[in-house]
Amino acid sequence: MLKAVLFDLDGVITDTAKFHFLAWRDLGAELGITVDEAFNEELKGVSRIDSLERILAHGGVADKYSSAEKEAFCTKKNDHYLELIQEMTPADILPGILPLLKELREAGLKTIVTSASKNAPGILALLQVKDYFDGIVDPASVAAGKPAPDIFLAGAELAGAKPAECIGVEDAASGVDAIKAANITAVAIGDATVLGHADRVLADTSALSLAVLRDTWEQ
Ligand code: B16
Ligand code: MG
């Protein structure tokens, strides 16, 4: 039986990806590294420090900075990101998400947030959807980030369900990798050419429903 739905946040519940992009783009510019939208795709679902490492490698300066300098760059990016997201309201919840959360509540399924973002609790509060979730996995508590399965395995455990009794919803290729590595059914939101390894790909969140999730899980 399908018992739990594990939700990625950025790109699934709300579109913070554009704010991550702007903050990384500006930090990159300060370091003389171009972060364009195509390269930004590779940062989706990837932790803050791993995103910085990828940007530095992309700029050919992987070994130039100390750990303390990298820490300072991450803090700067995050401070900028936090400024950008302060204006978020419930109107920024992506289409179809709120009806789905209500449907899942009524059907008695568990709902867990499995986001790589350390800002997830704050964003859920801004969106006023915290009460629709039974738990949030702390990304700092898992050994390895996406594409490793850890965060989704932790999400299943938090839901009190086996991986086979869960479904994961993701917008990033690294996130779909993580769901599949956890032996969980994956529903992806976005471009099928990037997310084709998911069990089902939907163009956008408005097509999400409990019926679609159940149908995918039962396939
Ligand atoms: P933070 P998700 C991920 O969230 C984002 O997709 C990724 O761009 C970001 O670097 C990562 O969270 C860490 O976020 O800097 O806020 O801790 O897609 O896994 O919900
Ligand atoms: Mg995401």
mmCIF file of C-alpha atoms and ligand atoms in Angstrom:
data_model
loop_
_atom_site.group_PDB
_atom_site.id
_atom_site.type_symbol
_atom_site.label_atom_id
_atom_site.label_comp_id
_atom_site.label_asym_id
_atom_site.label_seq_id
_atom_site.Cartn_x
_atom_site.Cartn_y
_atom_site.Cartn_z
ATOM 1 C CA MET A 1 0.000 0.000 0.000
ATOM 2 C CA LEU A 2 1.176 3.529 -0.733
ATOM 3 C CA LYS A 3 1.726 5.094 2.698
ATOM 4 C CA ALA A 4 3.869 8.209 2.265
ATOM 5 C CA VAL A 5 4.785 10.941 -0.174
ATOM 6 C CA LEU A 6 8.274 12.453 0.090
ATOM 7 C CA PHE A 7 8.427 15.962 -1.302
ATOM 8 C CA ASP A 8 11.389 17.872 -2.615
ATOM 9 C CA LEU A 9 10.843 21.576 -1.903
ATOM 10 C CA ASP A 10 12.693 23.824 -4.356
ATOM 11 C CA GLY A 11 11.051 23.304 -7.744
ATOM 12 C CA VAL A 12 8.214 21.128 -6.436
ATOM 13 C CA ILE A 13 6.418 22.985 -3.648
ATOM 14 C CA THR A 14 7.613 26.414 -4.738
ATOM 15 C CA ASP A 15 9.929 27.926 -7.317
ATOM 16 C CA THR A 16 12.905 29.064 -5.273
ATOM 17 C CA ALA A 17 15.217 27.864 -8.057
ATOM 18 C CA LYS A 18 15.144 31.336 -9.641
ATOM 19 C CA PHE A 19 16.344 32.902 -6.349
ATOM 20 C CA HIS A 20 19.118 30.331 -5.895
ATOM 21 C CA PHE A 21 20.151 31.116 -9.476
ATOM 22 C CA LEU A 22 20.252 34.903 -8.931
ATOM 23 C CA ALA A 23 22.270 34.548 -5.717
ATOM 24 C CA TRP A 24 24.788 32.128 -7.270
ATOM 25 C CA ARG A 25 25.009 34.226 -10.453
ATOM 26 C CA ASP A 26 25.952 37.324 -8.438
ATOM 27 C CA LEU A 27 28.456 35.488 -6.275
ATOM 28 C CA GLY A 28 29.938 33.915 -9.420
ATOM 29 C CA ALA A 29 30.263 37.366 -11.018
ATOM 30 C CA GLU A 30 32.221 38.602 -7.984
ATOM 31 C CA LEU A 31 34.593 35.671 -8.437
ATOM 32 C CA GLY A 32 34.854 36.199 -12.207
ATOM 33 C CA ILE A 33 32.853 33.039 -12.990
ATOM 34 C CA THR A 34 29.832 33.040 -15.308
ATOM 35 C CA VAL A 35 26.863 31.132 -13.887
ATOM 36 C CA ASP A 36 24.249 30.998 -16.629
ATOM 37 C CA GLU A 37 20.862 29.291 -16.574
ATOM 38 C CA ALA A 38 22.115 26.203 -18.409
ATOM 39 C CA PHE A 39 24.912 25.647 -15.872
ATOM 40 C CA ASN A 40 22.456 26.397 -13.047
ATOM 41 C CA GLU A 41 20.541 23.220 -13.990
ATOM 42 C CA GLU A 42 23.496 21.253 -12.606
ATOM 43 C CA LEU A 43 23.083 22.945 -9.219
ATOM 44 C CA LYS A 44 19.436 21.981 -8.673
ATOM 45 C CA GLY A 45 19.019 19.674 -5.680
ATOM 46 C CA VAL A 46 22.745 19.980 -4.880
ATOM 47 C CA SER A 47 23.722 21.198 -1.386
ATOM 48 C CA ARG A 48 25.056 24.704 -0.803
ATOM 49 C CA ILE A 49 28.703 23.740 -0.376
ATOM 50 C CA ASP A 50 28.607 21.226 -3.246
ATOM 51 C CA SER A 51 27.032 23.898 -5.468
ATOM 52 C CA LEU A 52 29.911 26.274 -4.632
ATOM 53 C CA GLU A 53 32.467 23.529 -5.376
ATOM 54 C CA ARG A 54 30.826 22.933 -8.770
ATOM 55 C CA ILE A 55 30.878 26.655 -9.546
ATOM 56 C CA LEU A 56 34.565 26.964 -8.613
ATOM 57 C CA ALA A 57 35.412 23.903 -10.733
ATOM 58 C CA HIS A 58 33.354 25.382 -13.593
ATOM 59 C CA GLY A 59 35.493 28.553 -13.305
ATOM 60 C CA GLY A 60 38.710 26.526 -13.258
ATOM 61 C CA VAL A 61 39.537 27.624 -9.682
ATOM 62 C CA ALA A 62 38.679 24.447 -7.760
ATOM 63 C CA ASP A 63 41.811 24.671 -5.579
ATOM 64 C CA LYS A 64 42.174 28.429 -5.229
ATOM 65 C CA TYR A 65 40.268 29.040 -1.977
ATOM 66 C CA SER A 66 40.601 27.832 1.622
ATOM 67 C CA SER A 67 37.760 26.151 3.524
ATOM 68 C CA ALA A 68 37.215 29.367 5.503
ATOM 69 C CA GLU A 69 36.933 31.407 2.283
ATOM 70 C CA LYS A 70 34.472 28.876 0.840
ATOM 71 C CA GLU A 71 32.440 29.040 4.038
ATOM 72 C CA ALA A 72 32.337 32.839 3.720
ATOM 73 C CA PHE A 73 31.202 32.598 0.063
ATOM 74 C CA CYS A 74 28.374 30.228 1.093
ATOM 75 C CA THR A 75 27.280 32.609 3.862
ATOM 76 C CA LYS A 76 27.291 35.533 1.442
ATOM 77 C CA LYS A 77 25.242 33.627 -1.117
ATOM 78 C CA ASN A 78 22.775 32.491 1.533
ATOM 79 C CA ASP A 79 22.366 35.994 3.006
ATOM 80 C CA HIS A 80 21.528 37.274 -0.476
ATOM 81 C CA TYR A 81 19.173 34.325 -1.086
ATOM 82 C CA LEU A 82 17.376 34.981 2.228
ATOM 83 C CA GLU A 83 16.876 38.630 1.227
ATOM 84 C CA LEU A 84 15.378 37.517 -2.108
ATOM 85 C CA ILE A 85 12.901 35.040 -0.598
ATOM 86 C CA GLN A 86 11.554 37.275 2.169
ATOM 87 C CA GLU A 87 8.744 38.480 -0.096
ATOM 88 C CA MET A 88 7.407 34.953 -0.611
ATOM 89 C CA THR A 89 3.776 34.329 0.388
ATOM 90 C CA PRO A 90 1.271 31.447 0.033
ATOM 91 C CA ALA A 91 0.656 32.778 -3.509
ATOM 92 C CA ASP A 92 4.081 31.329 -4.372
ATOM 93 C CA ILE A 93 2.990 27.731 -3.770
ATOM 94 C CA LEU A 94 3.137 25.991 -7.151
ATOM 95 C CA PRO A 95 -0.174 25.038 -8.854
ATOM 96 C CA GLY A 96 -1.736 21.770 -7.715
ATOM 97 C CA ILE A 97 0.372 21.424 -4.577
ATOM 98 C CA LEU A 98 -2.134 22.676 -2.005
ATOM 99 C CA PRO A 99 -5.028 20.541 -3.363
ATOM 100 C CA LEU A 100 -2.677 17.535 -3.395
ATOM 101 C CA LEU A 101 -1.586 18.145 0.216
ATOM 102 C CA LYS A 102 -5.244 18.375 1.273
ATOM 103 C CA GLU A 103 -6.060 15.170 -0.633
ATOM 104 C CA LEU A 104 -3.156 13.347 1.018
ATOM 105 C CA ARG A 105 -4.262 14.525 4.478
ATOM 106 C CA GLU A 106 -7.816 13.328 3.865
ATOM 107 C CA ALA A 107 -6.571 9.959 2.587
ATOM 108 C CA GLY A 108 -4.350 9.544 5.670
ATOM 109 C CA LEU A 109 -1.039 9.371 3.806
ATOM 110 C CA LYS A 110 2.105 10.672 5.494
ATOM 111 C CA THR A 111 3.840 13.677 3.938
ATOM 112 C CA ILE A 112 7.523 14.405 4.485
ATOM 113 C CA VAL A 113 9.819 17.137 3.137
ATOM 114 C CA THR A 114 13.055 15.721 1.742
ATOM 115 C CA SER A 115 14.805 18.882 0.594
ATOM 116 C CA ALA A 116 18.545 19.526 0.409
ATOM 117 C CA SER A 117 17.818 23.048 1.614
ATOM 118 C CA LYS A 118 18.708 24.116 5.140
ATOM 119 C CA ASN A 119 16.200 26.932 4.586
ATOM 120 C CA ALA A 120 13.265 24.534 4.089
ATOM 121 C CA PRO A 121 11.570 25.148 7.492
ATOM 122 C CA GLY A 122 11.684 28.934 6.959
ATOM 123 C CA ILE A 123 10.304 28.666 3.429
ATOM 124 C CA LEU A 124 7.453 26.359 4.529
ATOM 125 C CA ALA A 125 6.597 28.943 7.208
ATOM 126 C CA LEU A 126 6.523 31.772 4.634
ATOM 127 C CA LEU A 127 4.232 29.641 2.450
ATOM 128 C CA GLN A 128 2.086 28.745 5.497
ATOM 129 C CA VAL A 129 2.076 25.025 4.629
ATOM 130 C CA LYS A 130 4.043 23.609 7.560
ATOM 131 C CA ASP A 131 0.944 21.965 9.059
ATOM 132 C CA TYR A 132 0.424 19.862 5.934
ATOM 133 C CA PHE A 133 3.643 17.957 6.599
ATOM 134 C CA ASP A 134 4.275 15.215 9.142
ATOM 135 C CA GLY A 135 8.003 15.885 9.154
ATOM 136 C CA ILE A 136 11.013 17.569 7.583
ATOM 137 C CA VAL A 137 14.262 15.661 7.170
ATOM 138 C CA ASP A 138 17.177 17.807 8.320
ATOM 139 C CA PRO A 139 19.613 17.671 5.374
ATOM 140 C CA ALA A 140 22.490 18.208 7.828
ATOM 141 C CA SER A 141 21.573 14.905 9.509
ATOM 142 C CA VAL A 142 22.265 12.702 6.483
ATOM 143 C CA ALA A 143 25.739 11.495 5.525
ATOM 144 C CA ALA A 144 25.523 12.151 1.782
ATOM 145 C CA GLY A 145 23.429 14.585 -0.242
ATOM 146 C CA LYS A 146 21.485 13.905 -3.451
ATOM 147 C CA PRO A 147 22.156 11.930 -5.703
ATOM 148 C CA ALA A 148 22.847 9.576 -2.749
ATOM 149 C CA PRO A 149 19.660 7.923 -1.426
ATOM 150 C CA ASP A 150 20.185 8.987 2.231
ATOM 151 C CA ILE A 151 17.662 11.835 2.477
ATOM 152 C CA PHE A 152 14.855 9.773 0.921
ATOM 153 C CA LEU A 153 15.653 6.743 3.109
ATOM 154 C CA ALA A 154 15.527 9.077 6.129
ATOM 155 C CA GLY A 155 12.214 10.456 4.833
ATOM 156 C CA ALA A 156 10.699 6.965 4.585
ATOM 157 C CA GLU A 157 11.868 6.191 8.116
ATOM 158 C CA LEU A 158 10.405 9.452 9.436
ATOM 159 C CA ALA A 159 7.098 8.486 7.812
ATOM 160 C CA GLY A 160 7.259 5.056 9.445
ATOM 161 C CA ALA A 161 7.118 3.449 6.010
ATOM 162 C CA LYS A 162 9.305 1.114 3.964
ATOM 163 C CA PRO A 163 10.870 2.614 0.798
ATOM 164 C CA ALA A 164 8.567 0.388 -1.271
ATOM 165 C CA GLU A 165 5.565 2.040 0.414
ATOM 166 C CA CYS A 166 6.655 5.565 -0.581
ATOM 167 C CA ILE A 167 6.698 7.800 -3.593
ATOM 168 C CA GLY A 168 9.140 10.679 -4.085
ATOM 169 C CA VAL A 169 8.464 13.872 -6.040
ATOM 170 C CA GLU A 170 11.443 15.753 -7.501
ATOM 171 C CA ASP A 171 12.357 18.378 -10.097
ATOM 172 C CA ALA A 172 16.102 17.701 -10.306
ATOM 173 C CA ALA A 173 17.995 14.909 -12.059
ATOM 174 C CA SER A 174 20.150 14.449 -8.924
ATOM 175 C CA GLY A 175 16.949 14.124 -6.872
ATOM 176 C CA VAL A 176 15.466 11.475 -9.158
ATOM 177 C CA ASP A 177 18.783 9.601 -8.926
ATOM 178 C CA ALA A 178 18.488 9.758 -5.124
ATOM 179 C CA ILE A 179 14.869 8.486 -5.100
ATOM 180 C CA LYS A 180 15.685 5.600 -7.441
ATOM 181 C CA ALA A 181 18.821 4.713 -5.438
ATOM 182 C CA ALA A 182 16.541 4.429 -2.385
ATOM 183 C CA ASN A 183 14.286 1.994 -4.291
ATOM 184 C CA ILE A 184 11.414 4.444 -4.101
ATOM 185 C CA THR A 185 8.995 5.203 -6.952
ATOM 186 C CA ALA A 186 9.892 8.556 -8.543
ATOM 187 C CA VAL A 187 7.616 11.199 -9.999
ATOM 188 C CA ALA A 188 9.514 14.006 -11.701
ATOM 189 C CA ILE A 189 8.364 17.510 -12.535
ATOM 190 C CA GLY A 190 9.912 19.118 -15.585
ATOM 191 C CA ASP A 191 11.705 18.188 -18.788
ATOM 192 C CA ALA A 192 11.477 14.491 -19.746
ATOM 193 C CA THR A 193 14.808 14.679 -21.582
ATOM 194 C CA VAL A 194 16.547 15.492 -18.270
ATOM 195 C CA LEU A 195 14.284 13.444 -15.960
ATOM 196 C CA GLY A 196 13.549 10.377 -18.108
ATOM 197 C CA HIS A 197 14.884 7.996 -15.441
ATOM 198 C CA ALA A 198 11.838 8.748 -13.218
ATOM 199 C CA ASP A 199 8.861 6.364 -13.186
ATOM 200 C CA ARG A 200 6.687 9.217 -14.429
ATOM 201 C CA VAL A 201 7.480 12.705 -15.686
ATOM 202 C CA LEU A 202 4.890 15.492 -15.489
ATOM 203 C CA ALA A 203 5.471 18.782 -17.273
ATOM 204 C CA ASP A 204 4.415 20.788 -14.226
ATOM 205 C CA THR A 205 2.927 20.441 -10.744
ATOM 206 C CA SER A 206 -0.638 21.190 -11.830
ATOM 207 C CA ALA A 207 -0.923 17.599 -13.123
ATOM 208 C CA LEU A 208 -0.171 16.135 -9.657
ATOM 209 C CA SER A 209 -2.975 14.335 -7.822
ATOM 210 C CA LEU A 210 -3.308 11.378 -5.483
ATOM 211 C CA ALA A 211 -4.757 9.373 -8.398
ATOM 212 C CA VAL A 212 -1.671 10.060 -10.537
ATOM 213 C CA LEU A 213 0.656 9.172 -7.653
ATOM 214 C CA ARG A 214 -1.235 5.931 -6.914
ATOM 215 C CA ASP A 215 -1.317 4.992 -10.593
ATOM 216 C CA THR A 216 2.449 5.528 -10.886
ATOM 217 C CA TRP A 217 3.148 3.604 -7.676
ATOM 218 C CA GLU A 218 0.985 0.649 -8.822
ATOM 219 C CA GLN A 219 2.637 0.374 -12.272
HETATM 220 P P1 B16 B 1 20.201 25.880 0.851
HETATM 221 P P2 B16 B 1 15.745 20.975 -3.017
HETATM 222 C C1 B16 B 1 17.995 22.405 -2.995
HETATM 223 O O1 B16 B 1 16.673 22.225 -2.600
HETATM 224 C C2 B16 B 1 18.091 23.359 -4.180
HETATM 225 O O2 B16 B 1 17.530 22.762 -5.326
HETATM 226 C C3 B16 B 1 19.538 23.681 -4.452
HETATM 227 O O3 B16 B 1 19.619 24.612 -5.518
HETATM 228 C C4 B16 B 1 20.164 24.277 -3.187
HETATM 229 O O4 B16 B 1 21.551 24.545 -3.376
HETATM 230 C C5 B16 B 1 20.001 23.273 -2.054
HETATM 231 O O5 B16 B 1 18.621 22.997 -1.860
HETATM 232 C C6 B16 B 1 20.562 23.801 -0.744
HETATM 233 O O6 B16 B 1 19.793 24.892 -0.339
HETATM 234 O O7 B16 B 1 21.368 26.692 0.387
HETATM 235 O O8 B16 B 1 18.932 26.676 1.048
HETATM 236 O O9 B16 B 1 20.538 25.019 2.047
HETATM 237 O O10 B16 B 1 15.542 21.086 -4.486
HETATM 238 O O11 B16 B 1 16.476 19.723 -2.567
HETATM 239 O O12 B16 B 1 14.481 21.227 -2.225
HETATM 240 MG MG MG B 2 14.341 20.601 -6.176
#
